[in-house]
Amino acid sequence: MTTRPNQSDGTSVAPSASGHSAGGPSPTGQDEPADPEPKPRIYLDLIDEDEAWGAVPDREMLIRAAVAAVATHPASALTLLSFLTDARPVATDAEAVVVLTTDDEVAALNHQFRGKLGPTNVLSFPAPSPPPGANASASAIASASASARAGAETGPTLALGDIVLAAETVFREAREMATKVEHHLQHLVVHGLLHLLDYDHLTAEDADAMERLETDILAALDVPDPYAGSEPEAMSPVAATRVETP
């Protein structure tokens, strides 16, 4: 994987408890009262490295909304809080890297880390990210950079890991499922981020629990249930793969 420039502005994607952007004005134009129990945020580093993603002009807004939905859903927010309090030192917020790339890039990662040929729609690399010197190390470098920057601004920040999406496969799947590519993108980002929070679908029971959580989060984004009419299936082909790295 080629070295990627860090294109993120490092802003928070988690809204306040009222649903407005954190730190932003209320509809009346007045500052909102401080939340007595501030909710943890997930900062986003978005690395957009392939022009094919230009077919989704609102991709950054869609991804940020998906990340915010995971950060604020009661179930996944509780898991996030557990991650932060278990960190040493205890972290106040988290950060994740989302890489928008090509089938070829994802196929190389799929072969390197999973021994499988060909691309998949999305891969999740929970922290620690791929080690320096590996083909996938660019996302790790971006992750470390984001963490250092965010930590300087907000206090200790926990790196959750990296989510890497393959343009051609994501677009093809959306066509085959007769769904909007915007909806499929948000679904995969939600699914990939849940993998970074240690959710998985190795068994039918785990898949059912994860699908129900995804569906609930997506409903808040006005995204239709992507699993409607299907039975929970372990290692669903239309799902992110969680990749453990050394």
mmCIF file of C-alpha atoms in Angstrom:
data_model
loop_
_atom_site.group_PDB
_atom_site.id
_atom_site.type_symbol
_atom_site.label_atom_id
_atom_site.label_comp_id
_atom_site.label_asym_id
_atom_site.label_seq_id
_atom_site.Cartn_x
_atom_site.Cartn_y
_atom_site.Cartn_z
ATOM 1 C CA MET A 1 0.000 0.000 0.000
ATOM 2 C CA THR A 2 1.416 3.375 -0.945
ATOM 3 C CA THR A 3 2.159 6.107 1.556
ATOM 4 C CA ARG A 4 -0.946 8.185 2.131
ATOM 5 C CA PRO A 5 -1.070 11.888 2.979
ATOM 6 C CA ASN A 6 -3.112 12.695 6.067
ATOM 7 C CA GLN A 7 -6.112 14.642 4.774
ATOM 8 C CA SER A 8 -8.083 14.832 8.014
ATOM 9 C CA ASP A 9 -8.886 18.079 9.771
ATOM 10 C CA GLY A 10 -9.048 16.211 13.073
ATOM 11 C CA THR A 11 -12.469 17.537 14.041
ATOM 12 C CA SER A 12 -14.785 15.642 16.356
ATOM 13 C CA VAL A 13 -17.641 13.730 14.764
ATOM 14 C CA ALA A 14 -19.653 13.139 17.919
ATOM 15 C CA PRO A 15 -22.630 15.445 18.497
ATOM 16 C CA SER A 16 -23.583 16.768 21.890
ATOM 17 C CA ALA A 17 -26.355 15.169 23.898
ATOM 18 C CA SER A 18 -28.888 17.454 22.202
ATOM 19 C CA GLY A 19 -27.878 16.156 18.781
ATOM 20 C CA HIS A 20 -26.061 19.302 17.653
ATOM 21 C CA SER A 21 -22.394 19.405 16.731
ATOM 22 C CA ALA A 22 -20.174 19.417 19.783
ATOM 23 C CA GLY A 23 -19.303 22.980 20.726
ATOM 24 C CA GLY A 24 -21.637 24.458 18.096
ATOM 25 C CA PRO A 25 -24.481 26.912 18.675
ATOM 26 C CA SER A 26 -28.051 25.848 19.280
ATOM 27 C CA PRO A 27 -30.773 26.701 16.697
ATOM 28 C CA THR A 28 -31.451 29.888 18.699
ATOM 29 C CA GLY A 29 -27.873 31.012 18.220
ATOM 30 C CA GLN A 30 -27.093 30.799 21.936
ATOM 31 C CA ASP A 31 -24.487 28.546 23.460
ATOM 32 C CA GLU A 32 -25.842 25.296 24.844
ATOM 33 C CA PRO A 33 -25.300 24.519 28.529
ATOM 34 C CA ALA A 34 -22.340 22.284 29.263
ATOM 35 C CA ASP A 35 -23.129 18.589 29.474
ATOM 36 C CA PRO A 36 -22.593 17.567 33.123
ATOM 37 C CA GLU A 37 -21.424 14.151 31.903
ATOM 38 C CA PRO A 38 -19.558 14.747 28.613
ATOM 39 C CA LYS A 39 -19.853 11.817 26.248
ATOM 40 C CA PRO A 40 -16.698 10.326 24.723
ATOM 41 C CA ARG A 41 -16.023 11.304 21.136
ATOM 42 C CA ILE A 42 -14.543 9.464 18.189
ATOM 43 C CA TYR A 43 -12.272 11.651 16.094
ATOM 44 C CA LEU A 44 -12.012 10.737 12.417
ATOM 45 C CA ASP A 45 -9.011 10.715 10.110
ATOM 46 C CA LEU A 46 -10.369 10.324 6.582
ATOM 47 C CA ILE A 47 -7.808 9.356 3.940
ATOM 48 C CA ASP A 48 -9.349 9.676 0.479
ATOM 49 C CA GLU A 49 -6.822 8.252 -1.972
ATOM 50 C CA ASP A 50 -8.771 7.173 -5.059
ATOM 51 C CA GLU A 51 -10.691 9.393 -7.470
ATOM 52 C CA ALA A 52 -13.374 6.725 -7.947
ATOM 53 C CA TRP A 53 -14.807 7.794 -4.588
ATOM 54 C CA GLY A 54 -15.688 11.101 -6.237
ATOM 55 C CA ALA A 55 -18.879 9.312 -7.324
ATOM 56 C CA VAL A 56 -20.028 9.848 -3.719
ATOM 57 C CA PRO A 57 -19.638 13.628 -3.335
ATOM 58 C CA ASP A 58 -20.981 13.670 0.234
ATOM 59 C CA ARG A 59 -18.770 10.785 1.383
ATOM 60 C CA GLU A 60 -17.017 12.705 4.165
ATOM 61 C CA MET A 61 -20.297 13.929 5.650
ATOM 62 C CA LEU A 62 -21.790 10.424 5.387
ATOM 63 C CA ILE A 63 -18.796 8.798 7.073
ATOM 64 C CA ARG A 64 -18.698 11.364 9.854
ATOM 65 C CA ALA A 65 -22.410 10.835 10.491
ATOM 66 C CA ALA A 66 -21.901 7.057 10.640
ATOM 67 C CA VAL A 67 -19.031 7.388 13.118
ATOM 68 C CA ALA A 68 -21.064 9.789 15.261
ATOM 69 C CA ALA A 69 -24.017 7.376 15.259
ATOM 70 C CA VAL A 70 -21.798 4.610 16.643
ATOM 71 C CA ALA A 71 -20.310 6.956 19.251
ATOM 72 C CA THR A 72 -23.738 8.011 20.538
ATOM 73 C CA HIS A 73 -25.779 4.786 20.373
ATOM 74 C CA PRO A 74 -26.334 3.617 23.985
ATOM 75 C CA ALA A 75 -24.909 0.116 23.445
ATOM 76 C CA SER A 76 -21.811 0.962 21.397
ATOM 77 C CA ALA A 77 -21.191 4.135 23.440
ATOM 78 C CA LEU A 78 -21.053 1.982 26.570
ATOM 79 C CA THR A 79 -18.522 -0.302 24.873
ATOM 80 C CA LEU A 80 -16.502 2.742 23.793
ATOM 81 C CA LEU A 81 -16.513 4.085 27.346
ATOM 82 C CA SER A 82 -15.237 0.717 28.583
ATOM 83 C CA PHE A 83 -12.395 0.857 26.035
ATOM 84 C CA LEU A 84 -11.449 4.348 27.208
ATOM 85 C CA THR A 85 -11.529 3.573 30.927
ATOM 86 C CA ASP A 86 -9.511 0.378 30.414
ATOM 87 C CA ALA A 87 -6.783 2.280 28.544
ATOM 88 C CA ARG A 88 -3.556 3.184 30.347
ATOM 89 C CA PRO A 89 -3.498 6.087 30.772
ATOM 90 C CA VAL A 90 -7.275 6.380 30.840
ATOM 91 C CA ALA A 91 -8.363 8.100 27.616
ATOM 92 C CA THR A 92 -11.017 10.783 27.256
ATOM 93 C CA ASP A 93 -11.762 10.251 23.564
ATOM 94 C CA ALA A 94 -10.998 7.849 20.727
ATOM 95 C CA GLU A 95 -9.919 8.147 17.119
ATOM 96 C CA ALA A 96 -10.281 5.981 14.041
ATOM 97 C CA VAL A 97 -8.833 6.062 10.532
ATOM 98 C CA VAL A 98 -11.046 5.460 7.480
ATOM 99 C CA VAL A 99 -9.185 4.849 4.214
ATOM 100 C CA LEU A 100 -11.087 5.091 0.912
ATOM 101 C CA THR A 101 -9.032 3.148 -1.612
ATOM 102 C CA THR A 102 -9.209 0.635 -4.471
ATOM 103 C CA ASP A 103 -9.871 -3.064 -4.984
ATOM 104 C CA ASP A 104 -6.182 -3.583 -5.771
ATOM 105 C CA GLU A 105 -5.057 -2.038 -2.477
ATOM 106 C CA VAL A 106 -7.569 -4.051 -0.440
ATOM 107 C CA ALA A 107 -6.712 -7.241 -2.345
ATOM 108 C CA ALA A 108 -3.052 -6.771 -1.372
ATOM 109 C CA LEU A 109 -4.013 -6.347 2.285
ATOM 110 C CA ASN A 110 -6.413 -9.285 2.106
ATOM 111 C CA HIS A 111 -3.609 -11.501 0.829
ATOM 112 C CA GLN A 112 -0.971 -10.162 3.213
ATOM 113 C CA PHE A 113 -2.995 -10.443 6.406
ATOM 114 C CA ARG A 114 -5.604 -13.126 5.653
ATOM 115 C CA GLY A 115 -3.963 -15.251 2.963
ATOM 116 C CA LYS A 116 -6.963 -14.759 0.669
ATOM 117 C CA LEU A 117 -6.965 -13.836 -3.006
ATOM 118 C CA GLY A 118 -8.928 -10.910 -4.363
ATOM 119 C CA PRO A 119 -10.522 -7.897 -2.702
ATOM 120 C CA THR A 120 -13.288 -7.691 -0.138
ATOM 121 C CA ASN A 121 -15.533 -4.721 0.532
ATOM 122 C CA VAL A 122 -13.820 -3.530 3.715
ATOM 123 C CA LEU A 123 -11.187 -4.624 6.202
ATOM 124 C CA SER A 124 -10.947 -3.529 9.836
ATOM 125 C CA PHE A 125 -7.559 -3.404 11.571
ATOM 126 C CA PRO A 126 -8.071 -3.016 15.333
ATOM 127 C CA ALA A 127 -5.275 -1.231 17.145
ATOM 128 C CA PRO A 128 -2.382 -1.876 17.264
ATOM 129 C CA SER A 129 -2.291 -1.094 13.564
ATOM 130 C CA PRO A 130 -0.049 -2.929 11.075
ATOM 131 C CA PRO A 131 3.618 -2.530 12.067
ATOM 132 C CA PRO A 132 5.923 -0.009 10.365
ATOM 133 C CA GLY A 133 7.508 -1.474 7.259
ATOM 134 C CA ALA A 134 4.487 -3.571 6.294
ATOM 135 C CA ASN A 135 2.556 -2.744 3.154
ATOM 136 C CA ALA A 136 -0.328 -1.504 5.302
ATOM 137 C CA SER A 137 1.780 0.736 7.513
ATOM 138 C CA ALA A 138 0.561 4.011 6.003
ATOM 139 C CA SER A 139 -2.733 3.799 7.844
ATOM 140 C CA ALA A 140 -0.838 3.072 11.050
ATOM 141 C CA ILE A 141 1.295 6.159 10.490
ATOM 142 C CA ALA A 142 -1.847 8.240 9.923
ATOM 143 C CA SER A 143 -3.389 6.757 13.051
ATOM 144 C CA ALA A 144 -0.377 7.625 15.196
ATOM 145 C CA SER A 145 -0.265 11.139 13.769
ATOM 146 C CA ALA A 146 -3.954 11.705 14.453
ATOM 147 C CA SER A 147 -3.647 10.362 17.962
ATOM 148 C CA ALA A 148 -0.744 12.669 18.777
ATOM 149 C CA ARG A 149 -2.567 15.685 17.352
ATOM 150 C CA ALA A 150 -5.892 14.928 19.017
ATOM 151 C CA GLY A 151 -4.167 14.116 22.301
ATOM 152 C CA ALA A 152 -2.487 17.505 22.309
ATOM 153 C CA GLU A 153 -5.876 19.179 21.847
ATOM 154 C CA THR A 154 -8.164 17.149 24.074
ATOM 155 C CA GLY A 155 -6.120 14.972 26.420
ATOM 156 C CA PRO A 156 -5.346 11.253 26.137
ATOM 157 C CA THR A 157 -6.897 9.799 22.981
ATOM 158 C CA LEU A 158 -7.217 6.080 22.280
ATOM 159 C CA ALA A 159 -6.469 4.837 18.752
ATOM 160 C CA LEU A 160 -9.161 2.303 17.829
ATOM 161 C CA GLY A 161 -7.615 1.259 14.512
ATOM 162 C CA ASP A 162 -8.178 1.514 10.771
ATOM 163 C CA ILE A 163 -11.037 0.777 8.368
ATOM 164 C CA VAL A 164 -10.079 0.297 4.697
ATOM 165 C CA LEU A 165 -12.754 0.280 1.962
ATOM 166 C CA ALA A 166 -12.478 -0.896 -1.669
ATOM 167 C CA ALA A 167 -14.249 1.387 -4.143
ATOM 168 C CA GLU A 168 -15.060 -1.023 -6.964
ATOM 169 C CA THR A 169 -16.381 -3.740 -4.650
ATOM 170 C CA VAL A 170 -18.492 -1.339 -2.584
ATOM 171 C CA PHE A 171 -20.057 0.166 -5.727
ATOM 172 C CA ARG A 172 -20.681 -3.254 -7.287
ATOM 173 C CA GLU A 173 -22.335 -4.609 -4.149
ATOM 174 C CA ALA A 174 -24.617 -1.582 -3.951
ATOM 175 C CA ARG A 175 -25.754 -2.202 -7.532
ATOM 176 C CA GLU A 176 -26.291 -5.920 -6.912
ATOM 177 C CA MET A 177 -28.325 -5.234 -3.766
ATOM 178 C CA ALA A 178 -30.255 -2.423 -5.484
ATOM 179 C CA THR A 179 -29.365 -0.075 -2.646
ATOM 180 C CA LYS A 180 -27.924 3.422 -2.629
ATOM 181 C CA VAL A 181 -24.144 3.424 -2.524
ATOM 182 C CA GLU A 182 -24.381 6.094 0.187
ATOM 183 C CA HIS A 183 -26.370 3.685 2.370
ATOM 184 C CA HIS A 184 -23.984 0.808 1.696
ATOM 185 C CA LEU A 185 -21.000 3.018 2.533
ATOM 186 C CA GLN A 186 -22.511 4.051 5.861
ATOM 187 C CA HIS A 187 -23.424 0.442 6.647
ATOM 188 C CA LEU A 188 -19.859 -0.742 6.067
ATOM 189 C CA VAL A 189 -18.371 2.106 8.100
ATOM 190 C CA VAL A 190 -20.704 1.305 11.009
ATOM 191 C CA HIS A 191 -19.904 -2.400 10.703
ATOM 192 C CA GLY A 192 -16.171 -1.781 10.446
ATOM 193 C CA LEU A 193 -16.165 0.553 13.433
ATOM 194 C CA LEU A 194 -18.050 -1.997 15.533
ATOM 195 C CA HIS A 195 -15.266 -4.457 14.680
ATOM 196 C CA LEU A 196 -12.783 -1.953 16.116
ATOM 197 C CA LEU A 197 -14.905 -1.989 19.286
ATOM 198 C CA ASP A 198 -14.466 -5.779 19.472
ATOM 199 C CA TYR A 199 -17.833 -6.820 18.036
ATOM 200 C CA ASP A 200 -17.608 -9.822 15.702
ATOM 201 C CA HIS A 201 -19.701 -12.298 13.707
ATOM 202 C CA LEU A 202 -17.799 -15.563 13.956
ATOM 203 C CA THR A 203 -20.900 -17.413 15.203
ATOM 204 C CA ALA A 204 -24.552 -17.101 14.229
ATOM 205 C CA GLU A 205 -25.350 -15.821 17.725
ATOM 206 C CA ASP A 206 -22.692 -13.106 17.535
ATOM 207 C CA ALA A 207 -23.768 -12.249 13.986
ATOM 208 C CA ASP A 208 -27.377 -11.835 15.133
ATOM 209 C CA ALA A 209 -26.384 -9.509 17.979
ATOM 210 C CA MET A 210 -24.098 -7.461 15.740
ATOM 211 C CA GLU A 211 -26.687 -7.198 12.966
ATOM 212 C CA ARG A 212 -29.354 -6.007 15.402
ATOM 213 C CA LEU A 213 -27.020 -3.322 16.734
ATOM 214 C CA GLU A 214 -26.024 -2.241 13.228
ATOM 215 C CA THR A 215 -29.663 -2.051 12.142
ATOM 216 C CA ASP A 216 -30.515 0.109 15.154
ATOM 217 C CA ILE A 217 -27.595 2.467 14.514
ATOM 218 C CA LEU A 218 -28.413 2.691 10.799
ATOM 219 C CA ALA A 219 -32.043 3.520 11.570
ATOM 220 C CA ALA A 220 -30.813 6.698 13.279
ATOM 221 C CA LEU A 221 -29.151 7.572 9.951
ATOM 222 C CA ASP A 222 -32.348 6.827 7.972
ATOM 223 C CA VAL A 223 -30.598 3.883 6.322
ATOM 224 C CA PRO A 224 -32.907 0.902 5.625
ATOM 225 C CA ASP A 225 -32.170 -2.432 7.287
ATOM 226 C CA PRO A 226 -29.508 -4.041 5.049
ATOM 227 C CA TYR A 227 -30.295 -7.464 6.522
ATOM 228 C CA ALA A 228 -34.063 -7.390 5.947
ATOM 229 C CA GLY A 229 -35.330 -10.764 4.775
ATOM 230 C CA SER A 230 -32.119 -12.633 5.564
ATOM 231 C CA GLU A 231 -31.144 -14.956 8.386
ATOM 232 C CA PRO A 232 -28.159 -14.082 10.604
ATOM 233 C CA GLU A 233 -25.109 -15.812 9.180
ATOM 234 C CA ALA A 234 -21.658 -16.139 10.663
ATOM 235 C CA MET A 235 -19.042 -14.359 8.530
ATOM 236 C CA SER A 236 -21.607 -12.773 6.226
ATOM 237 C CA PRO A 237 -20.052 -12.004 2.823
ATOM 238 C CA VAL A 238 -21.516 -8.491 2.883
ATOM 239 C CA ALA A 239 -19.660 -7.448 5.994
ATOM 240 C CA ALA A 240 -16.347 -6.128 7.138
ATOM 241 C CA THR A 241 -13.625 -8.540 8.162
ATOM 242 C CA ARG A 242 -11.790 -7.968 11.426
ATOM 243 C CA VAL A 243 -8.065 -8.479 10.895
ATOM 244 C CA GLU A 244 -5.786 -9.166 13.842
ATOM 245 C CA THR A 245 -2.244 -7.950 13.245
ATOM 246 C CA PRO A 246 0.944 -8.581 15.219
#
